[in-house]
Coordinates of C-alpha atoms and ligand atoms in Angstrom, one line a residue:
M1 CA 167.6 -30.4 188.1
G2 CA 164.5 -28.5 188.6
I3 CA 164.2 -25.6 186.1
Q4 CA 163.5 -23.4 189.0
S5 CA 166.2 -24.0 191.5
P6 CA 168.7 -21.5 189.8
F7 CA 166.4 -18.6 190.0
K8 CA 165.9 -19.1 193.9
D9 CA 169.3 -20.0 195.2
H10 CA 171.3 -17.4 193.1
P11 CA 169.8 -14.2 192.4
H12 CA 172.7 -12.7 191.1
S13 CA 174.7 -15.2 189.6
L14 CA 175.5 -15.5 186.0
R15 CA 174.0 -18.9 185.9
R16 CA 170.6 -17.3 186.5
K17 CA 171.1 -15.0 184.0
L18 CA 172.1 -17.3 181.2
L19 CA 169.9 -20.3 181.9
P20 CA 166.7 -18.5 181.0
Y21 CA 168.0 -17.7 177.6
A22 CA 168.6 -21.2 176.8
L23 CA 165.2 -21.9 177.4
Y24 CA 163.9 -19.0 175.6
A25 CA 165.9 -20.1 172.6
L26 CA 163.2 -22.9 172.3
L27 CA 160.4 -20.3 172.8
L28 CA 162.1 -18.0 170.2
I29 CA 161.8 -21.0 167.6
A30 CA 158.1 -20.7 168.1
I31 CA 157.6 -17.1 168.2
V32 CA 159.9 -16.5 164.9
H33 CA 157.0 -18.1 162.9
L34 CA 154.6 -16.0 164.3
Y35 CA 155.8 -12.4 163.4
F36 CA 155.7 -10.9 160.0
F37 CA 159.3 -9.8 158.9
P38 CA 160.5 -6.5 158.1
S39 CA 161.2 -5.1 154.8
L40 CA 164.6 -5.3 153.6
T41 CA 165.0 -1.9 152.0
S42 CA 165.7 0.3 154.8
L43 CA 169.1 -1.4 155.9
P44 CA 172.0 0.8 156.0
S45 CA 175.3 -0.5 154.3
S46 CA 177.2 -1.4 157.6
T47 CA 177.8 -0.5 160.9
T48 CA 181.1 0.5 162.1
T49 CA 181.5 1.7 165.5
T50 CA 182.2 -1.0 168.0
T51 CA 184.3 -1.1 171.3
T52 CA 184.8 -3.2 174.4
P53 CA 181.8 -3.7 176.2
A54 CA 183.5 -2.6 179.7
A55 CA 183.6 1.0 178.4
V56 CA 179.9 1.2 178.6
D57 CA 179.4 -1.6 181.0
H58 CA 178.2 0.9 183.9
L59 CA 175.0 1.7 181.7
L60 CA 173.7 -1.8 182.3
T61 CA 174.8 -2.8 185.5
P62 CA 173.9 0.3 188.0
K63 CA 176.2 -0.7 191.1
S64 CA 174.2 1.0 193.6
T65 CA 170.7 0.0 193.1
P66 CA 169.6 -3.5 194.2
S67 CA 168.7 -5.6 191.4
P68 CA 164.8 -5.0 190.4
S69 CA 164.3 -8.6 189.9
T70 CA 164.6 -9.6 193.3
V71 CA 161.4 -7.9 194.3
F72 CA 158.0 -7.8 192.8
V73 CA 157.6 -4.2 191.5
E74 CA 154.5 -2.9 193.3
E75 CA 152.8 0.2 191.8
E76 CA 151.5 2.9 194.2
R77 CA 148.1 1.4 194.3
K78 CA 146.8 3.9 197.0
T79 CA 146.6 6.9 194.3
N80 CA 145.3 4.7 191.7
G81 CA 142.4 3.3 193.5
C82 CA 142.1 -0.1 192.6
D83 CA 144.6 -3.1 192.5
Y84 CA 143.0 -4.8 189.5
T85 CA 146.0 -7.0 189.3
D86 CA 144.7 -8.9 192.4
G87 CA 141.9 -11.1 191.3
K88 CA 140.6 -13.9 189.1
W89 CA 138.8 -15.1 186.0
V90 CA 135.3 -15.8 186.6
Y91 CA 132.6 -17.3 184.7
D92 CA 130.4 -14.8 183.1
Q93 CA 127.5 -15.6 180.9
I94 CA 127.2 -12.1 179.3
G95 CA 130.1 -12.8 177.1
P96 CA 131.9 -10.3 174.7
L97 CA 130.5 -7.1 173.3
Y98 CA 131.2 -7.9 169.8
N99 CA 131.5 -11.0 167.6
S100 CA 134.1 -11.8 164.9
T101 CA 131.6 -11.2 161.9
A102 CA 130.2 -7.8 163.2
C103 CA 133.8 -6.5 163.6
G104 CA 135.7 -5.7 160.3
T105 CA 139.3 -5.0 161.7
I106 CA 140.3 -8.4 163.1
K107 CA 143.4 -9.8 161.5
D108 CA 143.0 -13.2 160.2
G109 CA 145.4 -15.1 162.4
Q110 CA 143.4 -13.7 165.4
N111 CA 139.7 -14.4 164.1
C112 CA 139.5 -17.6 165.9
A113 CA 135.7 -18.1 165.3
S114 CA 135.9 -17.6 161.7
H115 CA 138.7 -20.2 161.5
G116 CA 136.7 -22.9 163.0
R117 CA 137.8 -22.8 166.6
P118 CA 134.9 -25.3 168.1
D119 CA 135.1 -24.3 171.6
M120 CA 133.3 -20.9 172.9
D121 CA 133.8 -21.3 176.8
Y122 CA 137.0 -18.9 176.4
L123 CA 134.5 -16.0 175.7
Y124 CA 132.7 -16.3 178.7
W125 CA 135.2 -15.3 181.6
R126 CA 135.4 -12.1 183.0
W127 CA 138.2 -10.4 185.1
K128 CA 137.0 -10.0 188.7
P129 CA 139.5 -8.0 190.9
N130 CA 139.0 -9.1 194.6
K131 CA 138.9 -5.8 196.5
C132 CA 137.2 -3.5 193.9
H133 CA 134.9 -3.3 191.0
L134 CA 136.0 -3.3 187.2
P135 CA 133.0 -1.7 185.2
R136 CA 132.0 -3.2 181.8
F137 CA 133.6 -1.5 178.9
D138 CA 131.5 1.2 177.7
P139 CA 132.6 2.5 174.4
N140 CA 130.8 5.7 174.3
T141 CA 132.5 6.7 177.8
F142 CA 135.8 5.5 176.0
L143 CA 135.0 7.8 173.1
Q144 CA 134.0 10.7 175.1
L145 CA 137.3 10.7 177.1
I146 CA 139.3 10.9 174.0
R147 CA 137.0 13.4 172.0
D148 CA 139.0 15.6 169.6
K149 CA 142.0 13.5 170.4
H150 CA 144.6 11.0 168.9
L151 CA 145.3 7.7 170.4
A152 CA 148.3 5.9 169.0
F153 CA 149.2 2.4 169.7
V154 CA 153.0 2.0 169.5
G155 CA 154.9 -1.5 169.7
D156 CA 154.8 -5.0 168.1
S157 CA 152.0 -7.3 167.1
I158 CA 150.8 -7.6 170.6
A159 CA 150.2 -3.9 170.5
R160 CA 148.3 -4.3 167.2
N161 CA 146.2 -7.1 168.8
Q162 CA 145.1 -4.6 171.6
L163 CA 144.4 -2.1 169.3
E164 CA 142.4 -4.4 167.1
S165 CA 140.3 -5.4 170.1
L166 CA 139.9 -1.7 171.1
L167 CA 138.5 -1.0 167.5
C168 CA 136.2 -3.9 167.6
L169 CA 134.8 -2.7 171.2
L170 CA 134.5 1.1 169.9
A171 CA 132.9 0.0 166.6
T172 CA 129.7 -1.3 168.6
A173 CA 129.1 2.5 169.0
S174 CA 130.5 4.4 166.3
T175 CA 132.0 3.4 162.8
P176 CA 135.9 3.8 162.7
N177 CA 136.9 4.9 159.0
L178 CA 140.1 3.8 158.0
I179 CA 141.8 7.2 156.8
F180 CA 145.6 5.9 156.4
T181 CA 147.7 3.1 155.8
S182 CA 151.2 2.5 155.0
G183 CA 153.9 -0.3 155.3
E184 CA 153.5 -3.7 154.5
D185 CA 151.1 -5.8 156.3
N186 CA 149.6 -2.4 157.1
K187 CA 152.2 -1.9 159.9
F188 CA 151.0 1.8 160.1
R189 CA 147.2 2.8 160.0
K190 CA 145.1 5.5 161.3
W191 CA 141.3 5.4 161.7
H192 CA 138.8 8.5 162.4
F193 CA 135.7 8.2 164.3
A194 CA 133.4 10.9 163.1
S195 CA 131.2 11.0 165.9
H196 CA 133.6 12.1 168.4
N197 CA 136.3 13.6 166.0
V198 CA 138.8 10.7 167.4
N199 CA 141.6 9.3 165.7
V200 CA 143.3 6.0 166.7
S201 CA 146.2 4.6 165.0
V202 CA 149.0 1.9 165.1
Y203 CA 152.6 2.4 164.6
W204 CA 155.0 -0.7 164.1
S205 CA 158.1 -0.4 166.4
P206 CA 158.8 -3.6 168.1
F207 CA 161.7 -2.2 170.1
L208 CA 160.3 1.4 170.8
V209 CA 163.9 2.5 170.6
K210 CA 165.7 3.0 167.1
G211 CA 166.3 -0.4 165.8
I212 CA 167.3 -2.2 162.5
E213 CA 165.5 -5.6 162.2
K214 CA 167.2 -8.7 161.3
S215 CA 167.6 -9.6 157.7
E216 CA 169.0 -12.5 155.6
E217 CA 172.5 -10.6 155.4
T218 CA 172.4 -9.8 159.1
P219 CA 170.8 -12.2 160.9
Y220 CA 170.4 -10.2 164.2
N221 CA 168.7 -7.0 165.2
R222 CA 170.6 -4.0 165.8
L223 CA 169.2 -1.8 168.8
Y224 CA 170.0 1.9 169.3
L225 CA 168.9 2.1 173.0
D226 CA 169.6 6.0 173.2
S227 CA 167.3 6.9 170.6
V228 CA 163.9 6.5 170.0
N229 CA 162.4 5.4 167.1
D230 CA 161.8 7.9 164.5
V231 CA 158.7 6.3 162.9
W232 CA 156.3 7.5 165.9
A233 CA 158.6 10.1 167.2
K234 CA 158.0 12.3 164.4
D235 CA 154.3 12.3 165.1
L236 CA 154.4 13.2 168.5
G237 CA 153.3 17.0 167.8
E238 CA 150.0 15.3 167.1
I239 CA 149.3 12.4 169.5
D240 CA 147.5 13.0 172.7
M241 CA 147.6 9.6 174.2
M242 CA 149.9 6.6 173.5
V243 CA 149.8 2.8 174.4
L244 CA 153.1 1.3 174.3
S245 CA 153.4 -2.5 174.1
I246 CA 156.4 -4.5 173.3
G247 CA 158.5 -7.6 174.6
H248 CA 158.9 -10.6 172.4
W249 CA 161.2 -9.1 169.7
Y250 CA 163.6 -8.7 172.5
L251 CA 164.0 -12.4 172.5
H252 CA 165.7 -12.5 169.1
P253 CA 169.6 -12.3 168.3
A254 CA 170.6 -8.7 168.6
V255 CA 173.6 -6.4 169.2
F256 CA 173.0 -3.4 171.3
Y257 CA 174.5 0.0 171.0
Y258 CA 174.5 3.1 173.3
N259 CA 176.0 6.6 172.1
D260 CA 177.3 4.7 169.1
L261 CA 179.1 1.9 171.2
V262 CA 178.5 -1.5 171.5
L263 CA 176.9 -2.3 174.9
G264 CA 176.8 -6.2 174.3
C265 CA 174.9 -8.6 172.6
H266 CA 172.5 -11.3 172.7
F267 CA 172.7 -14.8 171.2
C268 CA 175.6 -13.1 169.4
D269 CA 176.9 -16.3 168.0
G270 CA 180.7 -16.0 166.9
K271 CA 180.6 -12.4 167.6
N272 CA 183.1 -11.0 170.0
F273 CA 181.0 -9.1 172.4
T274 CA 179.6 -10.0 175.8
E275 CA 176.1 -11.5 176.1
V276 CA 174.2 -9.2 178.2
G277 CA 170.8 -11.1 178.0
F278 CA 167.8 -8.6 177.3
Y279 CA 166.3 -7.8 180.5
D280 CA 168.4 -4.7 181.1
V281 CA 168.3 -3.5 177.7
F282 CA 164.7 -3.7 177.6
G283 CA 164.4 -1.5 180.7
K284 CA 166.8 0.9 179.2
A285 CA 164.6 1.0 175.8
F286 CA 161.8 2.1 178.3
N287 CA 163.8 4.5 179.9
T288 CA 164.8 6.3 176.4
T289 CA 161.1 6.2 175.5
L290 CA 159.9 7.7 178.6
K291 CA 162.6 10.3 178.9
A292 CA 161.4 11.3 175.6
L293 CA 157.9 11.6 176.3
I294 CA 157.9 13.0 179.7
D295 CA 157.7 16.8 178.7
R296 CA 155.4 16.2 175.8
R297 CA 152.0 16.5 177.6
I298 CA 151.1 13.2 176.2
D299 CA 149.3 10.5 178.3
V300 CA 150.9 7.3 178.3
I301 CA 149.9 3.8 179.2
V302 CA 152.5 0.8 179.3
T303 CA 151.0 -2.7 178.5
T304 CA 153.1 -5.1 180.6
F305 CA 154.6 -8.0 178.8
S306 CA 152.1 -10.7 177.5
P307 CA 153.2 -14.4 178.5
A308 CA 153.1 -17.1 175.7
H309 CA 151.8 -20.3 176.6
F310 CA 153.7 -22.9 174.6
E311 CA 153.6 -26.2 176.0
G312 CA 156.1 -28.7 174.2
D313 CA 156.8 -27.9 170.6
W314 CA 155.1 -24.9 168.9
D315 CA 153.9 -27.3 166.1
S316 CA 152.5 -30.2 168.4
L317 CA 148.9 -30.7 168.8
E318 CA 148.9 -29.8 172.3
A319 CA 150.8 -26.6 172.1
C320 CA 148.3 -24.5 173.8
S321 CA 145.1 -26.5 173.6
K322 CA 143.8 -25.7 176.9
T323 CA 140.1 -24.6 176.8
K324 CA 139.7 -23.0 180.5
P325 CA 141.8 -20.3 182.5
F326 CA 144.0 -21.5 185.2
E327 CA 142.8 -21.5 188.7
E328 CA 143.5 -18.4 190.9
N329 CA 146.6 -19.9 192.4
E330 CA 147.6 -22.5 189.8
R331 CA 150.3 -20.3 188.0
K332 CA 152.8 -17.6 189.2
L333 CA 154.5 -15.1 187.4
E334 CA 157.9 -16.3 187.0
G335 CA 161.1 -16.4 184.7
M336 CA 161.2 -14.2 181.8
D337 CA 157.5 -13.3 182.2
Y338 CA 158.3 -12.0 185.5
E339 CA 161.5 -10.1 184.7
M340 CA 160.2 -8.4 181.6
R341 CA 157.0 -7.2 183.6
N342 CA 159.2 -5.9 186.5
Q343 CA 161.6 -4.1 184.2
E344 CA 158.6 -2.2 182.8
M345 CA 157.1 -1.5 185.9
E346 CA 160.3 0.0 187.5
Q347 CA 160.7 2.2 184.3
V348 CA 157.2 3.6 184.7
M349 CA 157.8 4.3 188.5
A350 CA 160.9 6.0 187.7
A351 CA 159.4 8.2 185.3
K352 CA 156.4 9.1 187.6
K353 CA 158.9 10.3 190.2
N354 CA 160.5 12.2 187.9
A355 CA 157.5 14.2 186.4
K356 CA 154.4 14.6 188.6
D357 CA 151.8 16.0 186.4
F358 CA 153.0 13.2 183.5
R359 CA 149.9 11.0 183.0
L360 CA 151.6 7.6 183.2
E361 CA 150.2 4.3 184.0
A362 CA 151.2 0.7 183.8
L363 CA 148.6 -1.6 182.5
D364 CA 149.9 -4.4 184.4
V365 CA 148.3 -7.3 182.4
S366 CA 151.2 -9.9 182.6
R367 CA 149.5 -11.8 185.5
L368 CA 146.2 -11.7 184.0
A369 CA 147.3 -12.7 180.7
L370 CA 149.4 -15.6 182.2
M371 CA 146.1 -17.2 183.5
R372 CA 144.7 -17.2 180.2
P373 CA 146.3 -20.1 178.3
D374 CA 142.7 -20.9 176.6
G375 CA 142.8 -17.3 174.9
H376 CA 145.0 -17.9 172.0
P377 CA 144.5 -18.8 168.3
G378 CA 146.6 -22.2 168.8
P379 CA 146.1 -24.2 165.3
Y380 CA 143.1 -21.6 164.4
M381 CA 145.7 -19.4 163.4
Y382 CA 145.2 -20.6 160.0
P383 CA 141.4 -21.5 158.7
F384 CA 140.1 -24.9 159.6
P385 CA 143.5 -26.7 160.4
F386 CA 141.8 -30.2 160.7
A387 CA 139.3 -30.1 157.6
N388 CA 141.2 -32.9 156.3
G389 CA 141.7 -34.8 159.4
I390 CA 144.0 -34.5 162.2
P391 CA 147.6 -34.0 161.2
E392 CA 150.9 -35.1 163.2
R393 CA 152.0 -31.5 163.4
V394 CA 150.2 -28.2 163.1
P395 CA 151.5 -24.9 163.4
N396 CA 150.2 -23.0 166.7
D397 CA 150.1 -19.3 167.8
C398 CA 150.3 -19.2 171.5
V399 CA 151.3 -15.7 171.7
H400 CA 148.6 -13.5 170.1
W401 CA 145.0 -13.5 171.4
C402 CA 141.8 -14.5 169.8
L403 CA 139.4 -11.6 169.2
P404 CA 136.9 -11.4 170.8
G405 CA 138.9 -12.7 173.7
P406 CA 140.8 -12.1 176.9
I407 CA 142.6 -9.1 175.5
D408 CA 139.5 -7.2 175.6
T409 CA 139.6 -7.0 179.1
W410 CA 143.1 -5.0 178.8
N411 CA 141.2 -2.4 177.1
E412 CA 138.4 -2.6 179.8
I413 CA 141.1 -1.9 182.4
M414 CA 142.7 0.8 180.4
L415 CA 139.2 2.5 180.2
D416 CA 139.0 2.6 184.0
I417 CA 142.5 4.1 184.3
M418 CA 141.7 6.8 181.9
T419 CA 138.3 7.4 183.8
R420 CA 140.4 7.9 186.8
W421 CA 142.9 10.3 185.1
N422 CA 139.8 12.5 184.4
L423 CA 138.2 12.7 187.7
Ligands
NAG501 C1 127.4 -10.8 165.3 O1 126.8 -9.4 165.8 C2 125.9 -9.1 164.7 C3 125.5 -7.3 165.3 O2 125.6 -7.2 166.4 C4 124.7 -9.7 164.8 O3 123.7 -9.2 163.8 C5 125.0 -11.2 164.2 O4 124.0 -12.1 164.3 C6 126.2 -11.9 165.2 N1 126.7 -13.1 164.7 C7 126.8 -14.0 165.2 C8 127.4 -15.1 164.9 O5 126.6 -14.1 166.7
NAG502 C1 142.8 12.8 162.4 O1 143.6 12.8 161.5 C2 143.3 13.6 160.3 C3 144.3 13.1 159.1 O2 145.5 13.0 159.7 C4 143.8 15.0 161.0 O3 143.6 15.9 159.8 C5 143.2 15.4 161.7 O4 143.4 16.7 162.5 C6 143.1 14.5 163.1 N1 142.1 14.8 164.3 C7 142.6 14.7 165.3 C8 141.7 15.0 166.6 O5 143.6 14.3 165.7
NAG503 C1 187.9 -10.3 171.6 O1 187.9 -8.8 172.4 C2 189.0 -8.7 173.3 C3 188.8 -7.4 173.9 O2 188.6 -6.2 173.2 C4 190.4 -8.8 172.5 O3 191.3 -8.7 173.4 C5 190.4 -10.3 171.6 O4 191.6 -10.3 171.0 C6 189.2 -10.3 170.9 N1 189.1 -11.6 170.2 C7 189.0 -11.8 168.9 C8 188.8 -13.2 168.5 O5 188.7 -11.0 168.1
NAG504 C1 166.1 6.5 183.4 O1 167.4 6.1 184.2 C2 168.0 6.9 185.0 C3 169.2 6.2 185.2 O2 169.1 5.0 185.9 C4 167.1 7.5 186.0 O3 167.7 8.4 186.9 C5 165.9 8.1 185.5 O4 165.3 8.3 186.5 C6 165.1 7.1 184.4 N1 164.2 8.0 183.7 C7 163.1 7.7 183.4 C8 162.2 8.5 182.6 O5 162.5 6.5 183.7

């Protein structure tokens, strides 16, 4: 049986909801290896509130609205100028603005060149929208636009990946100084650009909402979908612009709470809760987050879900060994990538309807990202993986992006959105 058929024939069936989770269990095995794990010190002793899921069922399945997943959610392009999602990757000789040795803030695992990735072609592709022009990234313009401001990246390691790309791009014009760091693995950091009195920071918050990450004692995440995570919310008073980027952590086993009631769970082996998957709760997390931001005079960018490119086992030699982008029509956004991206677009559009002067935009990169199987570290997540010959098995990162690499384009598009905000 083809993997696709249940998606098409039974748009509302349970089968359609559950089949993808079985597939993503495999992807999860790969992804688990790529994320650093949380400290265990902040765990509360236990969670006591439980209830029948039926009591709060309505929160996850609004009866009157059509399923968002049946329609590819389109933004109102007219007011935004250009539909940059309609386009292709074209070869471009100019290449990246920075290189891996000149930029000091690239996380090791994404510093592909310094880890011996031999091919260079992946650096020479430029995203070309079909109907409009995407200007090259100009670091001075970016810094001008956020002069005297604080830009915060909030989310998981993909948020950090985009932040590190931005720091490298900006560093070609002005030197960032690290002024704050906290948490293991530098989960919380802040840089200052003296030239423009700009702060750029990163907050680790892989669910956006309040959550307790899994540990050895509790092998599943606990998410409180009605409250935002205080690690970033406490600083809202000093943040002028935010980039939100999450997704992959929602694949993990989890129990979901809303107003202290159990909504259900995901991969809830042996627990007496209803499997609710993670699409609806993912949307709910954005709903809660955007509601918290709506009256705050904070500009918000939501970077949409970034597809992974594992083929076969995560530790096979071919896991993501492509060296070229896909052709324009070679891949379609589908399955989980499609559902996650749609949840985000839905919530962004709902929030925009609710508050007209809220500067909020989706940075809709899911399709651009999908077309770049060549942009991941793969085995070069570790230095020189083939220095002692070619092993049978090698760990691969097919989730994050090499720096420099395709993710620099996310920031190029973000600058374009910000330029139009300021017109
Ligand atoms: C990287 O960039 C720096 C500064 O622009 C330059 O001096 C250096 O030669 C570059 N290195 C490589 C390997 O291209
Ligand atoms: C940047 O951060 C420093 C240290 O937290 C703070 O004193 C300063 O006011 C911030 N500047 C801006 C523009 O946010
Ligand atoms: C599971 O929950 C249902 C509904 O609350 C209850 O009727 C049933 O007895 C529970 N089963 C177990 C094994 O606890
Ligand atoms: C959140 O969800 C509610 C209920 O579906 C909806 O009415 C509201 O517009 C959403 N708010 C935001 C900010 O997305």
